[in-house]
Amino acid sequence: MTMQNTNLLAASCRVALASYLHDLGKFAERAKMEVNVDALATHKTQYCPFHTTDKGGKNGYHSHVHAAYTGLAVDMVEHIAPDLIRGDMHPFINRDQLQADHTLATDSLVNAAAAHHKPETFLQWIIATADRVASGFERDEFDKYNTAKDETPGVQTGKNHYQARQLSLLEQVRLEGAAPKFSAKELKWRYPLQALSPSSIFPQLREKCEPADDGLAQAQYKKLWEEFLAALKSIPASHRSNWPLWLDHFVTAWLTFTHTIPAATAFGTKPEVSLYDHSKTTAALATALWRWHSARDQIDASAAARLQDRSDWHADKLLLIQGDFFGIQDFIFADGSQTNKAAAKLLRGRSFQVSLFTELAALKVLDALSLPPTSQITNAAGKFLIVAPNTAEVCTQLAQVRADINQWFLHHSFGLAGLGLIGQPASCNDLLKGNFKSLMQSLFAALEKAKLQRFDLTATSEPIFEVAYPQGVCQYNDKLPADKPEGHNKASAALSRDQITLGSALTREDRLLVVRDSAELTGGNLIQLEVPVFGYRVAFTQSQEVTGKFGTLAKDGTLQRCWDFSLPDNLTDTLWTGYARRFINAYVPRFTELDLQTQAKYRGIESDVSPDDVRFGAGKTLNHIACEDRQPKSDRLDDVGQWLGQVALMTLKGDVDNLGTIFQQGLQEPTFAKMAGLSRQMNAFFAIWLPALCATEFPNTYTVFTGGDDFFLIGPWHSTQQLAARMEAEFKTYVAHNEKITFSAGMVMTKPGQTILTLATQAEEALSAAKGIDKNALVLFNERVRWPDWSKVQAAQDQLERVRTSYDLSTGYVYGLMQLIDLASDKSNPEHAMWRSRFAYRTRRYVVDKIREPDHRQHAQTELSMALGKQGIEDLGTRYRIPLFNHFYRQR
């Protein structure tokens, strides 16, 4: 990166930080941050609108007092951030310039951040405009909002700004026709005011969540405020000299402690957007607007006036850049001669690579356009959105990035995978409430079109490659040519070797370093990937002490990013470690001490695994996972004969139903900040909560990929069913019991040893069958069950196990039920109606042979008829095969 680009990036970072901090005062004021009374009065006069209540203009009130607190709270951030006082502060002035000429004070960073409700200068209007556009405010609506008092109870909530808690956007989604406009009082669910953790992303009922008095409400804010300040102090000091690196850490800290703080509570505003999502979208918009104006040298008072009167809001100043990784499944499930022997490592390595490639592609765009990390609005499930200035230079640079990424994928994957990259111009008016829905639809359409124009093959790209295979094909991906580096016994492709390296590293490491390709990383027990990705090198490390040794690389700008991807130890751990976080890690099952003590359950798979595989802390192979649902028959755990249950895997694949409709028309008044929040919340269930749940309660489940709106899991055959049911039950709570938001899933049971591609194909077919007509269903053992009926299947399973034990039902008797199911479900069979009489006859014969007392016989006949005949075959039909299959497989 040239010095000019470095300076432009640093300046863009300053604009982004000022924009991020514009509502810092809301956080501080609600936490009752201690302030000097005189200083507060001065800041109110400087930053807060004053509204008279008499004709003389002497009496009145200041509204939006949080702006005054922003001016005061920035002082608390200054000493733990990059230098905000001295040196080059472009486009703002530094403190020395301020002391030399007090008339320049309105162009300081703190003033630009705090004056968004009373803007005067160009930079203040940049942030003020972004603030309004992120919220989708029309002019009249904002003018009314700007006069509202903070301390009065909100019309929407009946709570003041201390007590009001954030609403759930997911509760408000509707799919049919025009989405209704809910009042806050109609909505039952709120988010708890807690730091980010797997459990705090779930809404709670309003009665449980909203404090009834200011004291408790302010105490919750104070605790969060103190934790936030402590978090900023924990960011490595050496990273402060690297603006984008530090800002990336800051964004994660801001997410962690503001993800459930309502951004707005005044003037009847529904508190439905978090302070994090509002700040993020405001920062991205402000940076792009400033860059657009700067490129045209329109940064004077007249430019500020046009922003104020909205006379240029129709101009396409913004470029919304979308990235979309395509060919994900072909990439993850690529096959080769040795794929199955390294299946587990390849799965987790390839899945992580998809997330890594998407993150690095977004970084490549940001880097090329000299944009800060705050310009990236979303990144989940292989898709990202970046807000950039719509200038000729940016469009040219974006085209070059697209070409570079295309060539990388063509070279390394021969086009089996790739990344679509498009830019769509937009104006400030496009993001207002009345227009944003149309913008969303055009963005979706543009992305769909891009999928049909992959690699620009009709333009300059070569459609045929001259490729030599002197070492044959890669043993892990038979589409790629192999090579044989020194130290390797078998030939393979470098990309596949990186996947194996990743698969091993992810069980031990939890921090990732990204540096420029030209940089050298040495020492520190680093695990480095062999293939540079889009001009970056990637290395893994574990401890903070090791990571801290790279302060020199941070200071000279070589270290581009440092990401933490560790999983929490439990569902309540705060997800902050002092570094930027990316939710891109899958959960990896590992051997525990209990597994080592019960190794007898693994007998029978010796020919497919190595004895050395079973080591404490090592990742489990799929063969070992297939044994994990076996149960001890007695207290003797060292004898294979004492373990019961099928050795098998269950593949679980699913996604949210009607996702496109949810985003395009689910909300009554969508805005940019709302869409960012809705995307983040949808992703969080699968990317944050689900891996944490597996780690804590389903430790034998591989999360192959989880994020966005979909998931792909492989686990033991029976406990994976329990996991699916748990997911569905928790998802109901997560979406505030909104019956319009559901997910479907397909489940396939297989013996270990099937190719990964086979598992994926069969699971996809099952998922397609589950979607059916009305969706909200799962397919298991080729039987489709709607989720509302799953409890009946579970109840029938419990009844079967109970009567099986109570009456010592023979395998032959229970197996005979399968034939009766076939008969009952085949209405074309003339004997169809005879299933009841045959069931009654077989049951009567069985109880007569088994039970001597006549009274007990009659009771048994009645109970079996109800549990197996009525609640089983009659009520469930062919779906009753699910409890029966489960029963048989647990006995084998």
Coordinates of N, CA, C and O in Angstrom, one line a residue, residues 87-215:
G87 N -0.5 15.2 16.3 CA -0.1 14.7 15.0 C -1.1 14.9 14.0 O -2.0 15.7 14.0
D88 N -1.0 14.1 12.9 CA -1.9 14.1 11.8 C -3.3 13.6 12.2 O -3.4 12.4 12.5
M89 N -4.3 14.5 12.2 CA -5.6 14.1 12.6 C -6.6 14.3 11.4 O -7.8 14.4 11.5
H90 N -6.0 14.5 10.2 CA -6.8 14.7 9.0 C -8.0 13.7 8.9 O -7.8 12.5 9.1
P91 N -9.2 14.2 8.6 CA -9.6 15.5 8.2 C -10.0 16.4 9.3 O -10.5 17.5 9.1
F92 N -9.7 16.0 10.6 CA -10.0 16.8 11.7 C -8.8 17.6 12.1 O -7.7 17.5 11.5
I93 N -8.9 18.5 13.1 CA -7.7 19.2 13.6 C -7.3 18.6 14.9 O -8.1 17.9 15.6
N94 N -6.0 18.8 15.2 CA -5.5 18.2 16.5 C -5.5 19.3 17.5 O -5.9 20.5 17.3
R95 N -5.1 18.9 18.7 CA -5.2 19.9 19.9 C -4.3 21.1 19.8 O -4.6 22.2 20.2
D96 N -3.1 20.8 19.2 CA -2.2 22.0 19.0 C -2.8 23.0 18.0 O -2.7 24.2 18.3
Q97 N -3.4 22.6 17.0 CA -4.1 23.5 16.1 C -5.2 24.2 16.8 O -5.5 25.4 16.5
L98 N -5.9 23.5 17.6 CA -7.0 24.1 18.3 C -6.6 25.2 19.3 O -7.1 26.3 19.4
Q99 N -5.4 25.0 20.0 CA -4.9 26.0 20.9 C -4.4 27.2 20.1 O -4.4 28.3 20.6
A100 N -3.9 26.9 18.9 CA -3.4 28.1 18.1 C -4.5 28.9 17.5 O -4.3 30.1 17.3
D101 N -5.6 28.3 17.2 CA -6.7 29.0 16.6 C -8.1 28.4 17.0 O -8.5 27.4 16.5
H102 N -8.7 29.0 18.0 CA -9.9 28.5 18.6 C -11.1 28.5 17.6 O -12.1 27.8 17.8
T103 N -11.0 29.2 16.5 CA -12.1 29.3 15.6 C -12.2 28.0 14.8 O -13.2 27.7 14.1
L104 N -11.1 27.1 14.9 CA -11.1 25.8 14.2 C -11.8 24.7 15.0 O -11.8 23.6 14.6
A105 N -12.2 25.0 16.2 CA -12.7 24.0 17.1 C -13.8 23.2 16.6 O -13.9 22.0 16.9
T106 N -14.6 23.7 15.7 CA -15.8 23.0 15.2 C -15.4 21.9 14.3 O -16.2 21.1 13.9
D107 N -14.1 21.8 13.9 CA -13.6 20.7 13.0 C -12.8 19.7 13.8 O -12.1 18.9 13.2
S108 N -12.9 19.6 15.1 CA -12.2 18.6 15.9 C -13.1 17.3 15.8 O -14.3 17.3 15.5
L109 N -12.4 16.1 16.0 CA -13.1 14.9 16.0 C -14.2 14.8 17.0 O -15.3 14.3 16.7
V110 N -14.0 15.2 18.2 CA -15.0 15.2 19.2 C -16.2 16.0 18.9 O -17.4 15.6 19.1
N111 N -16.0 17.2 18.3 CA -17.1 18.1 17.9 C -17.9 17.5 16.8 O -19.1 17.5 16.7
A112 N -17.2 16.9 15.8 CA -17.9 16.2 14.7 C -18.8 15.1 15.2 O -19.9 14.9 14.7
A113 N -18.3 14.4 16.2 CA -19.1 13.3 16.7 C -20.3 13.7 17.6 O -21.4 13.2 17.5
A114 N -20.0 14.8 18.4 CA -21.1 15.2 19.3 C -22.1 16.1 18.8 O -23.2 16.2 19.3
A115 N -21.8 16.8 17.7 CA -22.8 17.8 17.2 C -23.8 17.3 16.2 O -24.3 18.1 15.4
H116 N -24.1 16.0 16.1 CA -24.9 15.5 15.1 C -26.4 15.9 15.2 O -27.1 15.8 14.3
H117 N -26.8 16.4 16.4 CA -28.1 17.0 16.5 C -28.2 18.5 16.4 O -29.2 19.1 16.4
K118 N -27.0 19.1 16.3 CA -26.9 20.5 16.1 C -25.7 20.8 15.2 O -24.7 21.5 15.6
P119 N -25.7 20.2 14.0 CA -24.5 20.4 13.1 C -24.4 21.7 12.5 O -25.4 22.4 12.2
E120 N -23.1 22.1 12.2 CA -22.9 23.4 11.6 C -21.8 23.2 10.4 O -22.1 23.7 9.3
T121 N -20.7 22.6 10.7 CA -19.7 22.4 9.7 C -19.9 21.3 8.8 O -20.8 20.4 9.0
F122 N -19.1 21.2 7.7 CA -19.2 20.1 6.8 C -19.1 18.7 7.4 O -19.9 17.8 7.2
L123 N -18.0 18.6 8.2 CA -17.8 17.3 8.8 C -18.9 16.9 9.8 O -19.3 15.7 9.9
Q124 N -19.4 17.9 10.5 CA -20.5 17.6 11.4 C -21.8 17.2 10.6 O -22.5 16.3 11.0
W125 N -21.9 17.8 9.4 CA -23.1 17.4 8.6 C -22.9 16.1 7.9 O -23.9 15.4 7.6
I126 N -21.7 15.7 7.7 CA -21.4 14.3 7.2 C -21.9 13.3 8.1 O -22.7 12.3 7.8
I127 N -21.6 13.4 9.4 CA -22.0 12.4 10.4 C -23.5 12.6 10.7 O -24.2 11.6 10.8
A128 N -24.0 13.8 10.7 CA -25.4 14.0 11.0 C -26.2 13.4 9.8 O -27.3 12.8 10.1
T129 N -25.8 13.6 8.6 CA -26.5 13.0 7.5 C -26.5 11.5 7.5 O -27.5 10.8 7.3
A130 N -25.3 10.9 7.8 CA -25.2 9.4 8.0 C -26.1 8.9 9.1 O -26.8 7.8 8.9
D131 N -26.2 9.6 10.1 CA -27.1 9.3 11.3 C -28.5 9.2 10.8 O -29.3 8.2 11.1
R132 N -29.0 10.2 10.1 CA -30.3 10.2 9.6 C -30.6 9.2 8.6 O -31.7 8.5 8.6
V133 N -29.7 9.0 7.6 CA -29.9 8.0 6.6 C -29.9 6.6 7.1 O -30.7 5.7 6.7
A134 N -29.0 6.3 8.1 CA -29.0 4.9 8.7 C -30.3 4.6 9.3 O -30.8 3.4 9.3
S135 N -31.0 5.6 9.8 CA -32.3 5.4 10.5 C -33.5 5.5 9.5 O -34.6 5.3 9.8
G136 N -33.2 5.9 8.2 CA -34.2 6.1 7.2 C -35.1 7.2 7.5 O -36.3 7.3 6.9
F137 N -34.7 8.2 8.2 CA -35.6 9.4 8.6 C -35.9 10.2 7.4 O -35.0 10.7 6.7
E138 N -37.2 10.4 7.1 CA -37.6 11.5 6.3 C -37.4 12.8 7.0 O -37.3 12.9 8.2
R139 N -37.4 13.9 6.3 CA -37.1 15.2 6.9 C -38.1 15.6 8.0 O -37.7 15.9 9.1
D140 N -39.4 15.5 7.8 CA -40.4 15.9 8.8 C -40.3 15.0 10.0 O -40.4 15.5 11.1
E141 N -40.1 13.7 9.8 CA -40.0 12.8 10.9 C -38.8 13.1 11.7 O -38.9 13.1 13.0
F142 N -37.7 13.4 11.1 CA -36.5 13.7 11.9 C -36.7 15.0 12.7 O -36.3 15.2 13.9
D143 N -37.3 16.0 12.1 CA -37.5 17.3 12.8 C -38.3 17.1 14.0 O -38.0 17.8 15.1
K144 N -39.3 16.3 14.0 CA -40.1 16.0 15.2 C -39.3 15.2 16.2 O -39.3 15.5 17.4
Y145 N -38.5 14.3 15.7 CA -37.7 13.5 16.6 C -36.7 14.3 17.3 O -36.3 14.1 18.5
N146 N -36.2 15.4 16.6 CA -35.1 16.2 17.2 C -35.6 17.1 18.3 O -34.8 17.8 18.9
T147 N -36.9 17.2 18.5 CA -37.4 18.1 19.5 C -37.9 17.3 20.7 O -38.3 17.9 21.7
A148 N -37.8 16.0 20.7 CA -38.4 15.1 21.7 C -37.5 15.1 23.0 O -36.3 15.2 22.9
K149 N -38.1 15.1 24.2 CA -37.4 15.0 25.4 C -37.0 13.6 25.7 O -37.7 12.6 25.3
D150 N -35.8 13.4 26.3 CA -35.3 12.0 26.5 C -36.0 11.4 27.7 O -36.2 10.2 27.8
E151 N -36.3 12.3 28.7 CA -36.6 11.7 30.0 C -38.1 11.3 30.1 O -38.5 10.6 31.1
T152 N -38.9 11.7 29.2 CA -40.3 11.4 29.3 C -40.6 9.9 28.8 O -39.9 9.5 27.9
P153 N -41.5 9.2 29.4 CA -41.8 7.9 28.9 C -42.1 7.8 27.4 O -42.9 8.7 27.0
G154 N -41.6 6.9 26.7 CA -41.9 6.8 25.3 C -43.3 6.4 25.0 O -44.0 5.6 25.7
V155 N -43.9 7.0 24.0 CA -45.3 6.7 23.6 C -45.4 5.2 23.2 O -46.4 4.6 23.5
Q156 N -44.3 4.7 22.6 CA -44.4 3.3 22.1 C -44.2 2.3 23.3 O -44.8 1.3 23.2
T157 N -43.4 2.6 24.3 CA -43.1 1.6 25.3 C -43.7 1.8 26.7 O -43.8 0.9 27.4
G158 N -44.0 3.1 27.0 CA -44.4 3.4 28.4 C -43.3 3.4 29.3 O -43.5 3.5 30.5
K159 N -42.1 3.3 28.8 CA -40.8 3.3 29.6 C -40.0 4.4 29.2 O -40.0 4.9 28.0
N160 N -39.2 5.0 30.1 CA -38.3 6.0 29.7 C -37.0 5.4 29.1 O -36.9 4.2 29.0
H161 N -36.0 6.3 28.8 CA -34.9 5.8 28.1 C -33.9 5.0 28.9 O -33.1 4.3 28.4
Y162 N -34.1 5.0 30.2 CA -33.3 4.1 31.1 C -33.9 2.7 31.1 O -33.2 1.7 31.1
Q163 N -35.2 2.7 31.2 CA -35.9 1.4 31.4 C -36.2 0.6 30.1 O -36.3 -0.6 30.2
A164 N -36.4 1.3 29.0 CA -36.8 0.7 27.8 C -35.7 -0.3 27.3 O -34.5 0.0 27.3
R165 N -36.1 -1.5 26.9 CA -35.2 -2.5 26.4 C -35.5 -2.8 25.0 O -36.6 -2.5 24.5
Q166 N -34.5 -3.2 24.3 CA -34.6 -3.4 22.8 C -35.6 -4.5 22.4 O -35.6 -5.6 23.0
L167 N -36.4 -4.1 21.4 CA -37.4 -5.0 20.9 C -36.7 -6.0 20.0 O -35.6 -5.9 19.5
S168 N -37.4 -7.1 19.6 CA -37.0 -8.1 18.7 C -37.5 -7.8 17.3 O -38.7 -7.7 17.1
L169 N -36.6 -7.6 16.3 CA -37.1 -7.4 15.0 C -37.7 -8.7 14.5 O -38.7 -8.7 13.7
L170 N -37.2 -9.8 14.9 CA -37.7 -11.1 14.5 C -39.2 -11.3 14.9 O -39.9 -12.0 14.2
E171 N -39.6 -10.8 16.0 CA -41.0 -10.9 16.4 C -41.9 -10.2 15.4 O -43.1 -10.6 15.3
Q172 N -41.4 -9.2 14.7 CA -42.3 -8.3 13.9 C -42.4 -8.8 12.4 O -43.1 -8.2 11.7
V173 N -41.6 -9.8 12.1 CA -41.6 -10.3 10.7 C -42.9 -10.9 10.3 O -43.4 -11.7 11.0
R174 N -43.4 -10.5 9.1 CA -44.6 -11.1 8.6 C -44.3 -11.4 7.1 O -43.6 -10.6 6.4
L175 N -44.9 -12.4 6.5 CA -44.6 -12.8 5.2 C -45.7 -12.6 4.1 O -45.5 -12.4 3.0
E176 N -47.0 -12.6 4.6 CA -48.1 -12.5 3.7 C -48.5 -11.0 3.6 O -48.8 -10.4 4.6
G177 N -48.6 -10.5 2.4 CA -49.1 -9.2 2.2 C -48.2 -8.1 2.8 O -47.0 -8.4 3.1
A178 N -48.7 -6.9 3.1 CA -48.0 -5.9 3.7 C -47.8 -6.2 5.2 O -48.7 -6.5 5.9
A179 N -46.6 -6.1 5.6 CA -46.3 -6.3 7.0 C -47.0 -5.3 7.9 O -46.9 -4.1 7.6
P180 N -47.6 -5.7 8.9 CA -48.3 -4.7 9.8 C -47.3 -3.9 10.6 O -46.2 -4.2 10.8
K181 N -47.8 -2.7 11.0 CA -47.0 -1.8 11.9 C -47.4 -2.0 13.3 O -48.4 -1.7 13.8
F182 N -46.5 -2.7 14.0 CA -46.7 -3.0 15.4 C -46.3 -1.8 16.3 O -45.3 -1.1 16.0
S183 N -47.1 -1.6 17.4 CA -46.6 -0.7 18.4 C -45.8 -1.5 19.4 O -45.9 -2.7 19.5
A184 N -44.9 -0.8 20.1 CA -44.0 -1.5 21.1 C -44.8 -2.2 22.1 O -44.5 -3.3 22.6
K185 N -46.0 -1.6 22.5 CA -46.8 -2.2 23.6 C -47.4 -3.5 23.1 O -47.8 -4.3 24.0
E186 N -47.6 -3.7 21.8 CA -48.1 -5.0 21.3 C -47.1 -6.1 21.4 O -47.5 -7.3 21.3
L187 N -45.8 -5.7 21.4 CA -44.8 -6.7 21.3 C -44.4 -7.2 22.7 O -44.2 -6.4 23.6
K188 N -44.2 -8.5 22.8 CA -44.0 -9.1 24.1 C -42.5 -9.4 24.5 O -42.3 -9.6 25.7
W189 N -41.6 -9.3 23.6 CA -40.3 -9.8 23.8 C -39.3 -8.6 23.8 O -39.4 -7.7 23.0
R190 N -38.2 -8.7 24.7 CA -37.2 -7.7 24.8 C -35.8 -8.5 24.9 O -35.8 -9.6 25.4
Y191 N -34.7 -7.8 24.6 CA -33.4 -8.4 24.9 C -32.9 -7.9 26.2 O -33.0 -6.7 26.6
P192 N -32.3 -8.8 27.0 CA -31.7 -8.4 28.3 C -30.5 -7.5 28.0 O -29.7 -7.7 27.0
L193 N -30.2 -6.6 28.9 CA -29.1 -5.7 28.8 C -27.9 -6.4 29.3 O -27.5 -6.2 30.5
Q194 N -27.2 -7.2 28.5 CA -26.1 -8.0 28.9 C -25.0 -8.0 27.8 O -25.4 -7.8 26.6
A195 N -23.8 -8.2 28.2 CA -22.7 -8.4 27.2 C -23.0 -9.6 26.3 O -23.7 -10.5 26.7
L196 N -22.4 -9.5 25.2 CA -22.6 -10.6 24.2 C -22.1 -11.9 24.7 O -21.0 -12.1 25.1
S197 N -23.0 -12.9 24.7 CA -22.7 -14.3 25.0 C -23.7 -15.2 24.2 O -24.7 -14.7 23.7
P198 N -23.5 -16.5 24.2 CA -24.4 -17.3 23.5 C -25.8 -17.3 24.0 O -26.8 -17.4 23.3
S199 N -26.0 -17.0 25.3 CA -27.3 -16.9 25.9 C -27.9 -15.6 25.8 O -29.2 -15.4 25.7
S200 N -27.1 -14.5 25.8 CA -27.7 -13.1 25.8 C -28.3 -12.7 24.5 O -28.9 -11.6 24.4
I201 N -28.1 -13.5 23.4 CA -28.7 -13.1 22.1 C -30.1 -13.5 22.1 O -30.8 -13.2 21.1
F202 N -30.7 -14.2 23.1 CA -32.0 -14.6 23.1 C -32.9 -13.6 23.8 O -32.6 -13.0 24.8
P203 N -34.1 -13.3 23.2 CA -35.0 -12.3 23.8 C -35.7 -13.0 25.0 O -35.7 -14.2 25.2
Q204 N -36.2 -12.1 25.9 CA -37.0 -12.6 27.0 C -38.3 -11.9 27.1 O -38.5 -10.8 26.4
L205 N -39.3 -12.4 27.8 CA -40.6 -11.7 27.9 C -40.4 -10.4 28.6 O -39.5 -10.2 29.5
R206 N -41.1 -9.4 28.2 CA -41.0 -8.1 28.6 C -41.0 -8.0 30.1 O -40.2 -7.2 30.7
E207 N -41.9 -8.7 30.8 CA -42.0 -8.6 32.2 C -40.8 -9.0 32.9 O -40.5 -8.5 34.0
K208 N -40.0 -9.9 32.4 CA -38.8 -10.4 33.0 C -37.6 -9.5 32.7 O -36.7 -9.4 33.5
C209 N -37.7 -8.8 31.6 CA -36.5 -8.1 31.0 C -36.5 -6.6 31.4 O -35.4 -6.1 31.6
E210 N -37.6 -5.9 31.4 CA -37.6 -4.5 31.6 C -37.7 -4.1 33.0 O -38.7 -4.4 33.7
P211 N -36.7 -3.3 33.6 CA -36.8 -2.9 35.0 C -38.0 -1.9 35.2 O -38.4 -1.2 34.3
A212 N -38.5 -1.9 36.4 CA -39.6 -1.1 36.7 C -39.2 0.3 37.3 O -40.0 1.2 37.4
D213 N -37.9 0.4 37.6 CA -37.5 1.7 38.2 C -36.1 2.1 37.6 O -35.4 1.2 37.1
D214 N -35.8 3.4 37.7 CA -34.6 3.9 37.1 C -33.3 3.3 37.8 O -32.3 3.2 37.1
G215 N -33.4 3.1 39.1 CA -32.2 2.7 39.8 C -31.6 1.4 39.3 O -30.4 1.3 39.0

